[in-house]
Short mmCIF file of C-alpha atoms and ligand atoms in Angstrom, two decimals:
data_model
loop_
_atom_site.label_atom_id
_atom_site.label_comp_id
_atom_site.label_asym_id
_atom_site.label_seq_id
_atom_site.Cartn_x
_atom_site.Cartn_y
_atom_site.Cartn_z
CA UNK T 1 120.79 74.48 98.15
CA UNK T 2 119.22 76.68 99.65
CA UNK T 3 120.36 77.59 103.33
CA UNK T 4 116.81 79.10 104.69
CA UNK T 5 117.21 80.49 107.81
CA UNK T 6 112.65 81.61 108.93
CA UNK T 7 111.80 84.29 111.83
CA UNK T 8 108.84 83.27 113.64
CA UNK T 9 108.83 79.75 113.04
CA UNK T 10 106.03 78.91 115.04
CA UNK T 11 103.35 80.75 114.02
CA UNK T 12 101.01 81.05 110.48
CA UNK T 13 103.02 81.28 107.97
CA UNK T 14 106.12 80.03 109.57
CA UNK T 15 104.24 76.62 110.32
CA UNK T 16 103.81 76.60 106.81
CA UNK T 17 106.43 77.30 105.33
CA UNK T 18 108.09 74.35 107.64
CA UNK T 19 105.11 72.62 106.11
CA UNK T 20 106.05 72.75 102.61
CA UNK T 21 110.00 72.64 103.87
CA UNK T 22 109.53 68.29 104.14
CA UNK T 23 108.12 68.57 100.44
CA UNK T 24 111.61 69.73 98.25
CA UNK T 25 114.77 68.31 100.61
CA UNK T 26 116.31 69.03 97.85
CA UNK T 27 116.71 72.58 96.93
CA UNK T 28 116.21 73.86 100.86
CA UNK T 29 118.50 73.67 103.97
CA UNK T 30 117.19 74.81 106.90
CA UNK T 31 120.03 76.10 109.04
CA UNK T 32 118.47 78.16 112.20
CA UNK T 33 114.77 79.79 113.42
CA UNK T 34 113.16 81.86 115.53
CA UNK T 35 110.49 81.43 117.23
CA UNK T 36 108.68 84.31 120.08
CA UNK T 37 106.74 82.23 123.03
CA UNK T 38 105.52 79.14 121.75
CA UNK T 39 109.19 76.98 122.11
CA UNK T 40 106.88 73.15 121.93
CA UNK T 41 108.01 72.84 118.60
CA UNK T 42 112.53 73.67 118.71
CA UNK T 43 112.80 70.49 119.60
CA UNK T 44 111.61 68.18 116.85
CA UNK T 45 113.15 70.50 114.38
CA UNK T 46 116.14 70.30 115.89
CA UNK T 47 115.65 66.69 115.43
CA UNK T 48 114.61 66.67 111.51
CA UNK T 49 116.85 69.20 110.51
CA UNK T 50 120.51 68.45 111.50
CA UNK T 51 121.41 71.12 109.22
CA UNK T 52 119.58 73.36 112.00
CA UNK T 53 123.16 76.07 113.50
CA UNK T 54 121.15 78.25 115.51
CA UNK T 55 117.89 79.12 116.95
CA UNK T 56 117.20 82.81 118.83
CA UNK T 57 113.98 82.27 121.23
CA UNK T 58 112.80 85.26 122.70
CA UNK T 59 112.86 84.90 125.82
CA UNK T 60 115.86 84.62 127.91
CA UNK T 61 115.19 82.19 130.71
CA UNK T 62 114.15 79.76 127.76
CA UNK T 63 117.24 80.54 125.50
CA UNK T 64 119.27 79.16 128.24
CA UNK T 65 117.07 76.49 129.36
CA UNK T 66 117.46 75.15 125.83
CA UNK T 67 120.76 76.52 125.14
CA UNK T 68 122.26 73.22 128.47
CA UNK T 69 119.84 70.48 126.59
CA UNK T 70 121.41 71.36 123.09
CA UNK T 71 124.65 72.64 123.10
CA UNK T 72 126.07 72.20 119.82
CA UNK T 73 122.94 74.47 119.46
CA UNK T 74 123.82 78.51 119.88
CA UNK T 75 120.96 79.65 120.75
CA UNK T 76 120.31 83.46 121.03
CA UNK T 77 117.17 86.05 122.80
CA UNK T 78 115.14 88.99 122.70
CA UNK T 79 115.54 91.60 119.19
CA UNK T 80 118.91 92.39 118.61
CA UNK T 81 119.44 88.56 118.94
CA UNK T 82 117.13 87.84 115.87
CA UNK T 83 120.40 89.49 113.39
CA UNK T 84 123.56 87.28 115.45
CA UNK T 85 121.67 84.71 114.76
CA UNK T 86 121.56 85.39 111.00
CA UNK T 87 125.31 86.72 111.88
CA UNK T 88 126.00 82.92 112.84
CA UNK T 89 123.61 80.62 110.69
CA UNK T 90 125.59 82.21 107.56
CA UNK T 91 122.20 81.46 105.56
CA UNK T 92 121.94 82.26 101.33
CA UNK T 93 117.57 83.55 102.95
CA UNK T 94 115.83 84.82 105.51
CA UNK T 95 112.49 83.93 105.05
CA UNK T 96 110.51 87.28 107.74
CA UNK T 97 107.41 85.66 108.61
CA UNK T 98 107.81 87.77 112.37
CA UNK T 99 104.08 89.82 112.61
CA UNK T 100 104.98 93.48 112.96
CA UNK T 101 107.79 96.11 114.54
CA UNK T 102 110.15 93.06 115.22
CA UNK T 103 110.64 92.39 111.86
CA UNK T 104 111.60 95.89 110.36
CA UNK T 105 115.46 95.20 111.49
CA UNK T 106 115.81 91.40 110.59
CA UNK T 107 114.64 93.20 107.51
CA UNK T 108 117.20 96.09 107.46
CA UNK T 109 119.51 93.46 108.65
CA UNK T 110 119.42 90.98 106.18
CA UNK T 111 119.41 92.50 103.06
CA UNK T 112 121.83 94.82 104.21
CA UNK T 113 124.34 91.44 104.23
CA UNK T 114 123.67 91.32 100.24
CA UNK T 115 120.57 88.29 101.65
CA UNK T 116 117.94 86.87 99.95
CA UNK T 117 114.26 88.33 101.74
CA UNK T 118 111.41 86.51 101.62
CA UNK T 119 109.31 88.89 102.92
CA UNK T 120 105.17 87.77 104.47
CA UNK T 121 106.06 90.81 107.56
CA UNK T 122 104.91 93.37 105.67
CA UNK T 123 105.45 95.36 108.79
CA UNK T 124 108.46 96.03 107.87
CA UNK T 125 107.58 97.77 104.84
CA UNK T 126 104.62 99.72 106.45
CA UNK T 127 108.13 101.43 108.87
CA UNK T 128 111.20 101.12 106.54
CA UNK T 129 110.34 100.99 103.22
CA UNK T 130 112.06 104.04 101.93
CA UNK T 131 114.90 102.52 103.97
CA UNK T 132 114.36 99.33 102.23
CA UNK T 133 114.19 99.95 98.89
CA UNK T 134 117.43 102.24 99.34
CA UNK T 135 119.63 99.53 99.89
CA UNK T 136 117.82 98.04 97.28
CA UNK T 137 118.26 100.15 94.92
CA UNK T 138 122.34 100.21 95.99
CA UNK T 139 122.04 96.29 95.04
CA UNK T 140 122.24 94.71 98.27
CA UNK T 141 119.54 91.64 98.91
CA UNK T 142 116.95 91.07 96.98
CA UNK T 143 113.22 91.04 98.53
CA UNK T 144 110.77 88.50 97.46
CA UNK T 145 106.95 89.17 98.41
CA UNK T 146 104.91 86.23 100.00
CA UNK T 147 101.49 88.11 101.17
CA UNK T 148 98.55 86.87 98.45
CA UNK T 149 98.13 89.98 97.30
CA UNK T 150 101.21 91.09 95.76
CA UNK T 151 102.30 87.15 95.12
CA UNK T 152 99.39 87.20 92.25
CA UNK T 153 100.84 90.70 91.16
CA UNK T 154 103.84 89.81 91.13
CA UNK T 155 103.31 86.48 89.16
CA UNK T 156 100.98 89.30 86.50
CA UNK T 157 103.82 91.38 86.59
CA UNK T 158 105.66 88.84 85.33
CA UNK T 159 103.32 88.42 82.29
CA UNK T 160 103.32 91.90 81.19
CA UNK T 161 104.01 94.76 83.29
CA UNK T 162 103.79 97.58 79.83
CA UNK T 163 100.69 99.46 79.93
CA UNK T 164 99.40 98.94 83.35
CA UNK T 165 96.52 101.11 84.70
CA UNK T 166 95.72 99.88 87.49
CA UNK T 167 97.19 97.24 90.18
CA UNK T 168 93.58 95.68 92.32
CA UNK T 169 94.08 94.46 95.24
CA UNK T 170 91.23 92.54 97.00
CA UNK T 171 90.05 92.03 99.62
CA UNK T 172 87.47 89.96 101.16
CA UNK T 173 86.28 92.93 104.31
CA UNK T 174 87.03 90.72 107.98
CA UNK T 175 84.80 89.24 110.15
CA UNK T 176 82.72 91.95 110.48
CA UNK T 177 82.11 92.49 106.85
CA UNK T 178 78.47 91.70 106.81
CA UNK T 179 78.28 94.97 110.16
CA UNK T 180 76.79 98.19 109.24
CA UNK T 181 79.66 100.99 110.82
CA UNK T 182 76.75 100.68 114.48
CA UNK T 183 77.04 96.93 114.34
CA UNK T 184 81.01 97.66 114.76
CA UNK T 185 80.07 99.24 118.27
CA UNK T 186 79.88 96.26 120.47
CA UNK T 187 82.01 93.68 118.60
CA UNK T 188 84.63 91.60 120.33
CA UNK T 189 88.62 89.96 119.67
CA UNK T 190 86.66 86.85 119.55
CA UNK T 191 83.73 87.92 117.46
CA UNK T 192 86.79 88.86 115.28
CA UNK T 193 89.50 86.25 115.19
CA UNK T 194 86.86 84.68 112.99
CA UNK T 195 88.01 85.74 109.69
CA UNK T 196 85.26 84.09 106.94
CA UNK T 197 88.35 83.22 103.93
CA UNK T 198 91.58 82.98 105.44
CA UNK T 199 93.36 81.08 108.71
CA UNK T 200 95.65 83.38 110.04
CA UNK T 201 97.74 85.02 113.14
CA UNK T 202 95.96 86.90 115.81
CA UNK T 203 96.61 90.65 114.69
CA UNK T 204 96.30 90.09 110.90
CA UNK T 205 92.86 88.74 111.28
CA UNK T 206 92.45 91.51 113.63
CA UNK T 207 93.58 93.79 111.22
CA UNK T 208 91.26 92.59 108.34
CA UNK T 209 88.74 94.32 110.66
CA UNK T 210 89.78 97.23 110.40
CA UNK T 211 91.06 96.87 106.90
CA UNK T 212 94.46 98.31 108.95
CA UNK T 213 95.25 95.21 106.05
CA UNK T 214 94.29 96.76 102.75
CA UNK T 215 95.73 100.15 103.92
CA UNK T 216 99.98 98.18 105.00
CA UNK T 217 98.64 96.31 101.51
CA UNK T 218 98.70 99.14 99.90
CA UNK T 219 101.38 100.33 101.22
CA UNK T 220 104.07 97.51 100.79
CA UNK T 221 102.06 97.09 96.87
CA UNK T 222 103.90 101.03 96.17
CA UNK T 223 107.62 100.05 97.50
CA UNK T 224 107.14 96.91 96.34
CA UNK T 225 106.53 97.28 93.34
CA UNK T 226 106.68 101.40 92.65
CA UNK T 227 103.73 102.29 91.46
CA UNK T 228 102.29 105.73 92.83
CA UNK T 229 98.49 105.97 94.81
CA UNK T 230 96.32 106.72 92.14
CA UNK T 231 97.41 103.57 90.61
CA UNK T 232 96.18 101.48 93.20
CA UNK T 233 92.37 99.58 93.80
CA UNK T 234 91.09 98.68 96.78
CA UNK T 235 88.68 95.41 95.70
CA UNK T 236 85.87 93.46 97.95
CA UNK T 237 86.28 90.03 96.70
CA UNK T 238 84.12 87.77 98.74
CA UNK T 239 85.59 84.67 97.92
CA UNK T 240 88.69 85.30 98.52
CA UNK T 241 89.64 83.45 95.23
CA UNK T 242 91.62 86.52 93.04
CA UNK T 243 94.49 87.24 95.19
CA UNK T 244 94.70 90.45 93.26
CA UNK T 245 94.65 92.31 89.18
CA UNK T 246 95.65 94.07 86.60
CA UNK T 247 93.96 96.42 84.45
CA UNK T 248 95.65 97.39 81.10
CA UNK T 249 94.76 100.73 79.47
CA UNK T 250 92.94 98.46 76.62
CA UNK T 251 90.69 96.64 79.12
CA UNK T 252 91.67 93.69 80.00
CA UNK T 253 92.27 91.61 83.68
CA UNK T 254 94.91 89.99 84.31
CA UNK T 255 94.46 87.61 87.67
CA UNK T 256 96.14 85.11 89.40
CA UNK T 257 93.10 82.30 90.83
CA UNK T 258 93.41 79.81 92.87
CA UNK T 259 91.59 78.81 96.71
CA UNK T 260 92.70 80.43 100.40
CA UNK T 261 96.38 78.99 100.16
CA UNK T 262 99.55 80.24 101.77
CA UNK T 263 101.76 77.93 100.50
CA UNK T 264 101.33 79.12 97.28
CA UNK T 265 103.11 82.35 97.50
CA UNK T 266 104.94 80.76 99.99
CA UNK T 267 107.12 78.09 97.71
CA UNK T 268 107.06 81.49 95.11
CA UNK T 269 108.93 83.04 97.61
CA UNK T 270 110.86 80.88 99.25
CA UNK T 271 111.66 79.90 94.76
CA UNK T 272 112.37 83.36 93.94
CA UNK T 273 109.48 83.67 91.41
CA UNK T 274 111.46 80.99 88.67
CA UNK T 275 108.35 78.68 89.41
CA UNK T 276 106.11 77.49 87.18
CA UNK T 277 102.80 79.23 87.45
CA UNK T 278 99.40 80.47 85.77
CA UNK T 279 97.01 84.20 85.53
CA UNK T 280 93.45 84.26 84.25
CA UNK T 281 92.98 86.72 82.02
CA UNK T 282 89.73 88.02 80.95
CA UNK T 283 88.59 91.17 79.87
CA UNK T 284 86.10 91.79 82.09
CA UNK T 285 86.47 90.57 86.00
CA UNK T 286 82.71 89.57 86.02
CA UNK T 287 83.71 86.85 83.49
CA UNK T 288 86.22 85.11 85.94
CA UNK T 289 83.42 82.47 87.64
CA UNK T 290 81.32 82.41 90.09
CA UNK T 291 82.44 84.71 92.39
CA UNK T 292 81.15 88.47 94.21
CA UNK T 293 82.60 91.91 94.42
CA UNK T 294 81.76 94.73 95.92
CA UNK T 295 82.58 98.32 95.97
CA UNK T 296 85.01 99.51 98.39
CA UNK T 297 83.33 102.29 100.07
CA UNK T 298 86.11 104.23 102.58
CA UNK T 299 82.48 105.52 104.66
CA UNK T 300 82.67 101.61 105.74
CA UNK T 301 86.72 101.38 105.53
CA UNK T 302 88.24 104.58 106.58
CA UNK T 303 91.29 103.39 108.45
CA UNK T 304 92.63 102.84 104.67
CA UNK T 305 93.13 106.45 103.59
CA UNK T 306 95.90 106.47 106.18
CA UNK T 307 98.04 105.09 102.98
CA UNK T 308 97.44 107.88 100.39
CA UNK T 309 98.96 109.63 103.30
CA UNK T 310 102.08 107.30 104.39
CA UNK T 311 102.67 107.18 100.25
CA UNK T 312 102.29 110.57 100.23
CA UNK T 313 104.09 112.06 102.91
CA UNK T 314 106.13 109.03 103.60
CA UNK T 315 109.33 110.08 105.94
CA UNK T 316 108.01 108.82 109.75
CA UNK T 317 103.74 108.17 108.98
CA UNK T 318 104.66 104.60 108.43
CA UNK T 319 106.15 103.92 111.59
CA UNK T 320 103.77 105.93 113.60
CA UNK T 321 100.79 104.15 111.68
CA UNK T 322 102.32 101.10 112.14
CA UNK T 323 103.01 101.39 116.58
CA UNK T 324 99.45 102.92 116.39
CA UNK T 325 97.89 100.10 115.31
CA UNK T 326 100.10 96.95 117.35
CA UNK T 327 98.98 98.60 120.27
CA UNK T 328 95.59 99.19 119.69
CA UNK T 329 95.43 96.36 118.40
CA UNK T 330 97.01 93.92 121.48
CA UNK T 331 94.95 95.80 124.27
CA UNK T 332 91.47 94.89 121.85
CA UNK T 333 92.40 91.42 122.21
CA UNK T 334 93.34 91.49 125.78
CA UNK T 335 89.54 93.60 125.59
CA UNK T 336 90.70 97.18 127.24
CA UNK T 337 88.98 98.73 124.82
CA UNK T 338 86.69 98.31 121.89
CA UNK T 339 87.27 97.59 118.05
CA UNK T 340 86.11 101.31 116.89
CA UNK T 341 88.09 102.40 119.88
CA UNK T 342 91.41 100.95 117.31
CA UNK T 343 90.21 103.62 114.92
CA UNK T 344 89.93 106.29 117.56
CA UNK T 345 92.91 105.43 118.52
CA UNK T 346 95.04 105.26 115.41
CA UNK T 347 93.15 108.34 113.01
CA UNK T 348 94.22 110.73 116.86
CA UNK T 349 98.08 109.92 116.90
CA UNK T 350 98.56 110.19 112.57
CA UNK T 351 96.14 113.49 112.38
CA UNK T 352 98.60 114.98 115.19
CA UNK T 353 101.95 113.45 114.31
CA UNK T 354 104.98 116.15 113.13
CA UNK T 355 106.90 114.71 110.37
CA UNK T 356 109.95 113.57 109.88
CA UNK T 357 112.20 113.85 106.52
CA UNK T 358 113.88 110.14 105.24
CA UNK T 359 114.27 109.13 108.83
CA UNK T 360 117.32 106.86 109.44
CA UNK T 361 116.21 103.53 111.29
CA UNK T 362 116.56 104.75 115.12
CA UNK T 363 114.90 107.31 114.31
CA UNK T 364 112.00 105.23 113.25
CA UNK T 365 112.45 102.84 116.13
CA UNK T 366 112.57 105.93 118.50
CA UNK T 367 109.04 106.69 116.66
CA UNK T 368 107.74 103.56 117.23
CA UNK T 369 108.55 103.35 121.56
CA UNK T 370 107.05 107.19 121.81
CA UNK T 371 103.97 106.17 119.57
CA UNK T 372 103.64 103.10 121.27
CA UNK T 373 103.90 105.19 124.77
CA UNK T 374 101.58 107.88 124.10
CA UNK T 375 98.79 104.67 123.31
CA UNK T 376 99.66 103.19 126.46
CA UNK T 377 98.57 106.50 128.28
CA UNK T 378 95.25 107.22 126.32
CA UNK T 379 94.49 103.89 127.40
CA UNK T 380 95.49 104.11 130.67
CA UNK T 381 93.94 107.34 131.52
CA UNK T 382 90.86 105.55 130.12
CA UNK T 383 91.15 108.71 126.72
CA UNK T 384 89.54 106.69 124.68
CA UNK T 385 87.64 102.96 125.46
P1 NAD B 1 102.14 84.96 113.87
O1 NAD B 1 101.49 85.63 115.01
O2 NAD B 1 101.10 83.88 113.76
O3 NAD B 1 102.91 84.60 113.68
C1 NAD B 1 104.14 85.88 114.06
C2 NAD B 1 105.71 85.01 114.45
O4 NAD B 1 106.35 86.09 114.99
C3 NAD B 1 105.16 83.87 115.58
O5 NAD B 1 107.36 82.46 115.49
C4 NAD B 1 106.15 83.86 116.72
O6 NAD B 1 106.46 83.58 117.35
C5 NAD B 1 107.09 85.40 116.09
N1 NAD B 1 107.10 87.06 117.50
C6 NAD B 1 106.13 87.52 118.09
N2 NAD B 1 106.37 88.60 118.40
C7 NAD B 1 107.93 88.21 118.38
C8 NAD B 1 108.63 88.97 118.58
N3 NAD B 1 108.47 90.13 120.05
N4 NAD B 1 109.88 88.44 119.04
C9 NAD B 1 110.41 87.39 118.01
N5 NAD B 1 109.85 86.59 117.35
C10 NAD B 1 108.44 87.54 117.45
O7 NAD B 1 102.31 85.69 112.64
P2 NAD B 1 101.53 85.22 111.33
O8 NAD B 1 100.20 85.41 110.87
O9 NAD B 1 101.99 84.50 110.80
O10 NAD B 1 102.01 87.17 110.58
C11 NAD B 1 103.31 86.88 109.65
C12 NAD B 1 103.59 88.22 109.23
O11 NAD B 1 103.03 87.83 107.50
C13 NAD B 1 102.79 89.58 109.48
O12 NAD B 1 103.64 90.33 109.58
C14 NAD B 1 100.77 89.46 108.37
O13 NAD B 1 100.90 90.46 108.40
C15 NAD B 1 102.37 88.70 107.43
N6 NAD B 1 101.02 87.98 106.21
C16 NAD B 1 99.87 86.66 106.98
C17 NAD B 1 99.65 86.17 106.36
C18 NAD B 1 98.79 84.69 106.80
O14 NAD B 1 98.14 84.13 106.12
N7 NAD B 1 98.85 84.49 107.90
C19 NAD B 1 98.81 86.26 105.12
C20 NAD B 1 99.93 87.13 104.47
C21 NAD B 1 100.94 88.79 105.54
MG1 MG B 2 97.65 89.80 102.42
#
């Protein structure tokens, strides 16, 4: 029986994970969870899972309110509360379904405590990929990806990881895939929140439209599978049925093909990749089915170039990329800046940043804070709209 702790239980990945748990009550026991602002699910989860020992809520006041209501459960709050929650609940596996930089510290912490981590929070690898891999190399913890592309690559590599020529990460192109760059000037947040194939949290949906998400996924693939950037490619694929693929040196392709449903990769990660799965093999990806592919165009999606920079330079570039993006995306969601301003903000900060090599966790936290401050000042002064 896996003692599972879910960080970000109220989000898109978190709630889909909860829906899976009801189907396998003998395999997982929910020992704790965290939520951000949405506290509505707390009471029903406490009723449903008597094994819950601890809960973390972002807000201190709300955490005090629930602590009074449920004295048998220990409540924590804030970013550091997430770490105390891990300590208190003694899980065997932590699912990190948090969104953004806040997911970095708990990932590092859980791995350093030798725990299994099912990771949806790709930002942790974008910012702290080097630190995470150092821990794994020391034999600390285990990491299982939840991102659908990486779950597919993981499965394909399990079947055959020899003579791989390219890792091909598929991309839907996001909400604005049918628009040219000129047409992007006046798009609004509500238009961007309509993803063509997946239903996800707001931040990742915007990241899909800018393709910062794909840039993050290249970095994620690099750290998870240790492949160099010149072996990783992006391919536009309309239907999101092919979740990524490997091309071998003999010209064969191997892919995972299924309808877009995050419960598949979530389940695969929760079971540590130890459940049956299928991959599809063909000598040309056009033969997979009646699917549509388009060559990836870096001029249309310029943010993908920063994946190369982060992987080649390493150090503090991932932290700057992520923090600039996070602040800009939330400003766009509040209608404070235009869609294209997200790209301008990221480019400006990435181009002027002077790298710190091998940053510690504390240094990454400092760079994150400073970058966000800079973005907020730029927006406040109206330098970028
Ligand atoms: P979401 O916004 O729906 O949920 C995020 C969760 O994190 C919520 O529970 C929220 O309350 C919590 N949270 C946010 N900020 C917090 C803070 N400061 N402190 C504590 N808790 C906080 O996001 P999501 O779509 O579920 O995505 C989660 C992660 O999974 C992201 O990194 C995303 O890139 C990745 N991912 C998501 C999908 C998907 O289908 N949704 C697919 C692949 C990868
Ligand atoms: Mg993905």
